[in-house]
């Protein structure tokens, strides 16, 4: 399907009313390859999922591409695990729901994360102590220039916190058409992060993945704004990792500072840093810092991209001034 001069309002959760010169959707790998062969995908080109991690700063003078491959196929199954190959265009949370319903475990902590399956592999989505890299065994990409299919192993993807090779060396080069996840047949709950345990019934020997999924959905709904009501792109910034030296210096000043262990130092929640700057709940014109989670910037209605950009720069500057830490956006500016 091809549209010209197409509004992206329904394709970005920030609710930016911008246009793309061309918008293409494909239903199969073969259809995408045919579009590439016919030269329909003109540069600049951007492959999107739900647009839940994007800030469109202006009209996009190029081709936006979107997958409608949504199938799920069992590749391998035994009594311990199942490998499922999933279409890149399936809505991530629909997939998580299917895994829980089928007794395939491991993805339940990633309930209600916005976005699609393809983006999960690019972004290495993570929440409540689980990252999707722990589940991914293989990623299928189609070279947007040659149409060639390439298979990436988990190691090839170079995963780290909110990082993959698709965000750096191979940025924009491949459309992620399928992702294969390995899920367990035995349910092993991961409840140690944040407030999940507190949201569950105490010492329940019958705890199920569906209970964990429900608790996480409740926590997220209570804390994070619904993009259908208030435009936002989830966490706007990444949680910074600081050196051990810097961490110890901060901990002396702020003994109750939340933190997590991380390679080379400690990870500090950016939401906490922003809140300490007194910015939680602030409103600036049509935009603001969310009242329940300072890591989320919101479009309170009718915001222009430049208002979000200005607010994000302001927040970054304030955190830098108070803590000497440069927080980096997780959201992609386009
Ligand atoms: N905190 C504050 N003030 C705030 C927000 C957080 O003090 O306004 C403190 C909390 O009290 C807590 C700590 O910061 O001690 C961590 O907060 P939270 O559990 O809400 O998680 P986060 O680190 O702010 C990350 C992910 C989220 C994910 C949650 C839960 C990133 C950038 N964000 O947020 O992911 O849902 O953990 O695991 O790593 C997303 O990427 O869009 C996203 C929502």
Coordinates of C-alpha atoms in Angstrom, one line a residue, residues 27-308:
X27 CA 2.5 -7.6 4.2
X28 CA 5.4 -10.0 3.4
X29 CA 9.1 -10.2 2.9
X30 CA 8.5 -10.8 -0.8
X31 CA 6.4 -7.6 -1.1
X32 CA 9.1 -5.5 0.6
X33 CA 11.7 -7.0 -1.6
X34 CA 9.6 -6.1 -4.7
X35 CA 9.1 -2.5 -3.5
X36 CA 12.9 -2.2 -3.1
X37 CA 13.5 -3.8 -6.5
X38 CA 11.1 -1.4 -8.2
X39 CA 12.9 1.6 -6.5
X40 CA 9.7 2.6 -4.7
X41 CA 11.6 3.3 -1.4
X42 CA 13.3 6.6 -2.1
X43 CA 15.8 8.2 0.2
X44 CA 15.7 9.4 2.9
X45 CA 13.8 6.5 4.2
X46 CA 12.7 5.6 7.7
X47 CA 11.3 2.3 8.9
X48 CA 8.9 2.8 11.8
X49 CA 6.9 0.6 14.2
X50 CA 4.2 2.2 16.3
X51 CA 6.1 5.5 16.4
X52 CA 6.3 5.1 20.1
X53 CA 9.9 6.1 20.5
X54 CA 10.1 8.9 17.9
X55 CA 9.8 12.6 18.0
X56 CA 9.1 13.9 14.5
X57 CA 10.6 17.4 14.6
X58 CA 9.3 18.4 11.1
X59 CA 7.6 17.0 8.0
X60 CA 9.5 14.0 6.7
X61 CA 10.6 14.6 3.1
X62 CA 11.1 11.0 2.1
X63 CA 9.6 7.5 2.5
X64 CA 8.3 6.1 5.8
X65 CA 8.0 2.3 5.7
X66 CA 5.9 0.2 8.0
X67 CA 5.5 -3.6 8.4
X68 CA 2.2 -5.4 8.4
X69 CA 3.8 -8.8 8.9
X70 CA 2.1 -10.1 12.0
X71 CA 2.3 -13.9 12.0
X72 CA 3.6 -16.2 14.7
X73 CA 5.2 -19.6 13.9
X74 CA 6.6 -22.2 16.1
X75 CA 10.1 -23.0 14.9
X76 CA 11.2 -25.5 17.5
X77 CA 9.5 -26.9 20.5
X78 CA 10.4 -29.4 23.3
X79 CA 9.4 -29.9 26.9
X80 CA 11.6 -27.1 28.1
X81 CA 11.2 -24.3 25.6
X82 CA 9.6 -23.1 22.4
X83 CA 11.2 -20.9 19.7
X84 CA 8.7 -18.7 18.0
X85 CA 9.3 -16.7 14.9
X86 CA 7.2 -13.5 15.0
X87 CA 6.4 -10.9 12.3
X88 CA 8.1 -7.5 12.9
X89 CA 4.7 -5.7 12.5
X90 CA 2.9 -7.5 15.4
X91 CA 2.1 -5.2 18.3
X92 CA 4.5 -6.1 21.0
X93 CA 1.9 -6.3 23.8
X94 CA -0.4 -8.5 21.7
X95 CA 2.6 -10.9 21.4
X96 CA 3.2 -10.9 25.1
X97 CA -0.5 -11.6 25.7
X98 CA -0.3 -14.6 23.3
X99 CA 2.9 -15.9 25.1
X100 CA 1.1 -15.8 28.5
X101 CA -2.0 -17.5 27.2
X102 CA 0.0 -20.3 25.6
X103 CA 2.2 -21.0 28.7
X104 CA 5.3 -19.6 27.0
X105 CA 7.2 -17.7 29.7
X106 CA 9.8 -15.0 29.9
X107 CA 8.2 -12.0 28.2
X108 CA 5.5 -11.3 30.9
X109 CA 7.6 -8.6 32.6
X110 CA 7.7 -6.7 29.3
X111 CA 3.9 -6.3 29.3
X112 CA 2.3 -3.1 27.9
X113 CA 5.5 -1.7 26.5
X114 CA 4.4 0.2 23.5
X115 CA 5.7 -0.6 20.0
X116 CA 6.0 -3.6 17.6
X117 CA 8.1 -6.8 17.5
X118 CA 10.6 -5.4 15.0
X119 CA 11.3 -2.4 17.2
X120 CA 11.8 -4.6 20.3
X121 CA 14.8 -6.1 18.6
X122 CA 16.2 -2.7 17.5
X123 CA 15.7 -1.0 20.8
X124 CA 16.4 -3.9 23.2
X125 CA 13.3 -2.9 25.2
X126 CA 13.5 -3.6 28.9
X127 CA 11.4 -3.2 32.0
X128 CA 11.2 -4.7 35.5
X129 CA 14.5 -6.5 35.4
X130 CA 14.1 -8.1 32.0
X131 CA 15.5 -7.1 28.6
X132 CA 14.3 -8.6 25.3
X133 CA 17.9 -9.5 24.4
X134 CA 17.5 -12.3 27.0
X135 CA 14.8 -13.9 24.8
X136 CA 16.0 -13.2 21.3
X137 CA 17.7 -16.0 19.4
X138 CA 17.6 -14.6 15.8
X139 CA 16.6 -11.5 13.9
X140 CA 15.8 -11.5 10.2
X141 CA 16.5 -8.3 8.4
X142 CA 16.0 -7.2 4.8
X143 CA 18.6 -4.9 3.4
X144 CA 16.7 -1.7 2.4
X145 CA 19.1 -1.2 -0.6
X146 CA 19.6 -4.6 -2.1
X147 CA 16.5 -6.4 -0.7
X148 CA 18.8 -9.3 0.5
X149 CA 17.8 -11.2 3.6
X150 CA 20.3 -11.4 6.4
X151 CA 20.0 -13.4 9.6
X152 CA 21.5 -12.0 12.8
X153 CA 22.3 -14.2 15.8
X154 CA 21.8 -12.7 19.3
X155 CA 25.6 -12.0 19.5
X156 CA 25.6 -10.3 16.0
X157 CA 23.0 -7.8 17.4
X158 CA 25.6 -6.5 19.9
X159 CA 23.0 -6.0 22.6
X160 CA 23.4 -3.8 25.7
X161 CA 21.1 -1.5 27.7
X162 CA 18.7 0.2 25.1
X163 CA 21.4 -0.6 22.5
X164 CA 21.8 -2.8 19.4
X165 CA 23.8 -2.8 16.2
X166 CA 20.6 -1.6 14.5
X167 CA 20.9 1.7 16.3
X168 CA 24.6 2.3 15.5
X169 CA 26.7 0.6 12.7
X170 CA 23.6 -0.7 10.8
X171 CA 21.2 2.2 11.6
X172 CA 18.6 2.5 8.9
X173 CA 20.1 -0.3 6.8
X174 CA 17.7 -3.2 7.6
X175 CA 14.0 -3.6 7.9
X176 CA 13.5 -6.1 10.8
X177 CA 11.0 -8.5 9.2
X178 CA 11.0 -11.4 11.8
X179 CA 12.3 -11.9 15.3
X180 CA 12.7 -15.3 16.9
X181 CA 12.3 -15.6 20.7
X182 CA 13.0 -18.5 23.0
X183 CA 10.4 -18.8 25.7
X184 CA 10.4 -21.3 28.6
X185 CA 7.7 -23.9 29.4
X186 CA 8.5 -23.5 33.1
X187 CA 7.3 -20.2 34.8
X188 CA 10.1 -18.6 36.8
X189 CA 8.9 -15.3 38.2
X190 CA 11.2 -12.3 38.2
X191 CA 9.8 -10.1 40.9
X192 CA 12.8 -8.4 42.4
X193 CA 12.7 -5.1 40.5
X194 CA 10.9 -2.1 41.9
X195 CA 7.4 -2.5 43.1
X196 CA 6.2 -5.7 41.4
X197 CA 6.3 -7.9 44.5
X198 CA 4.4 -5.2 46.4
X199 CA 1.7 -5.3 43.7
X200 CA 1.2 -9.0 44.0
X201 CA -0.6 -11.0 46.7
X202 CA 1.9 -12.0 49.4
X203 CA 3.5 -15.5 49.3
X204 CA 1.1 -16.9 46.7
X205 CA 2.3 -20.4 45.8
X206 CA 0.0 -20.4 42.8
X207 CA 1.4 -17.3 41.3
X208 CA 1.0 -17.3 37.5
X209 CA 2.5 -15.4 34.6
X210 CA -1.0 -13.9 34.1
X211 CA -0.8 -12.5 37.6
X212 CA 2.6 -10.9 37.0
X213 CA 1.3 -9.5 33.6
X214 CA -1.7 -8.0 35.3
X215 CA 0.4 -6.4 38.1
X216 CA 2.8 -4.9 35.6
X217 CA -0.1 -3.5 33.5
X218 CA -1.6 -2.0 36.7
X219 CA 1.7 -0.4 37.7
X220 CA 2.3 1.0 34.2
X221 CA -1.3 2.3 33.9
X222 CA -1.0 4.1 37.3
X223 CA 2.4 5.7 36.5
X224 CA 2.6 6.3 32.7
X225 CA 0.3 8.4 30.7
X226 CA -1.9 6.7 28.0
X227 CA -0.6 8.0 24.7
X228 CA -4.2 7.8 23.3
X229 CA -5.1 10.5 25.8
X230 CA -1.8 12.4 26.4
X231 CA 0.9 12.3 23.7
X232 CA 4.2 10.9 24.9
X233 CA 6.9 8.5 24.0
X234 CA 7.5 6.7 27.3
X235 CA 10.9 7.3 28.9
X236 CA 12.2 10.3 27.1
X237 CA 15.8 9.9 28.4
X238 CA 18.0 6.9 29.1
X239 CA 19.1 6.2 32.7
X240 CA 22.7 7.4 32.8
X241 CA 25.5 5.1 33.8
X242 CA 28.1 7.0 35.9
X243 CA 31.6 5.9 37.0
X244 CA 32.0 4.4 40.5
X245 CA 33.9 7.5 41.6
X246 CA 31.0 9.8 40.5
X247 CA 28.5 7.4 42.0
X248 CA 30.2 7.5 45.4
X249 CA 30.4 11.3 45.3
X250 CA 26.7 11.5 44.6
X251 CA 25.8 8.9 47.3
X252 CA 27.6 11.0 49.9
X253 CA 25.4 14.0 49.0
X254 CA 22.2 12.0 48.4
X255 CA 22.3 8.9 50.6
X256 CA 18.8 7.8 49.6
X257 CA 19.5 8.1 45.8
X258 CA 18.1 5.0 44.0
X259 CA 20.6 3.2 41.9
X260 CA 21.3 -0.1 40.1
X261 CA 24.6 -2.0 39.5
X262 CA 25.9 -1.4 36.0
X263 CA 29.1 -2.3 34.0
X264 CA 31.7 0.3 34.9
X265 CA 29.8 2.0 37.6
X266 CA 26.2 2.5 38.6
X267 CA 22.9 3.3 36.7
X268 CA 21.0 6.2 38.2
X269 CA 17.3 6.7 37.4
X270 CA 17.0 9.8 35.2
X271 CA 13.4 10.2 36.6
X272 CA 14.9 10.7 40.0
X273 CA 17.5 13.2 38.8
X274 CA 14.8 15.2 37.0
X275 CA 12.5 15.1 40.1
X276 CA 15.4 16.4 42.3
X277 CA 15.7 19.4 40.0
X278 CA 12.1 20.2 40.9
X279 CA 10.8 19.6 37.4
X280 CA 8.3 16.8 38.0
X281 CA 4.9 17.9 36.9
X282 CA 6.1 21.2 35.4
X283 CA 4.1 22.7 32.5
X284 CA 5.5 24.9 29.8
X285 CA 2.9 25.9 27.2
X286 CA 1.4 22.8 25.6
X287 CA 4.1 20.5 27.0
X288 CA 5.3 19.3 30.3
X289 CA 7.1 16.7 32.6
X290 CA 4.6 14.0 33.6
X291 CA 3.3 14.4 37.2
X292 CA 3.8 10.7 38.1
X293 CA 7.0 9.8 36.3
X294 CA 9.5 12.6 35.6
X295 CA 11.2 10.6 32.8
X296 CA 8.2 11.1 30.6
X297 CA 7.7 14.3 28.6
X298 CA 4.1 14.9 27.6
X299 CA 2.2 16.7 24.9
X300 CA -0.8 18.2 26.8
X301 CA -2.5 18.9 23.5
X302 CA -1.6 20.7 20.3
X303 CA 2.1 20.8 21.0
X304 CA 4.5 21.7 18.2
X305 CA 7.7 19.5 18.0
X306 CA 9.9 22.5 18.8
X307 CA 8.1 22.9 22.2
X308 CA 9.1 19.3 23.1

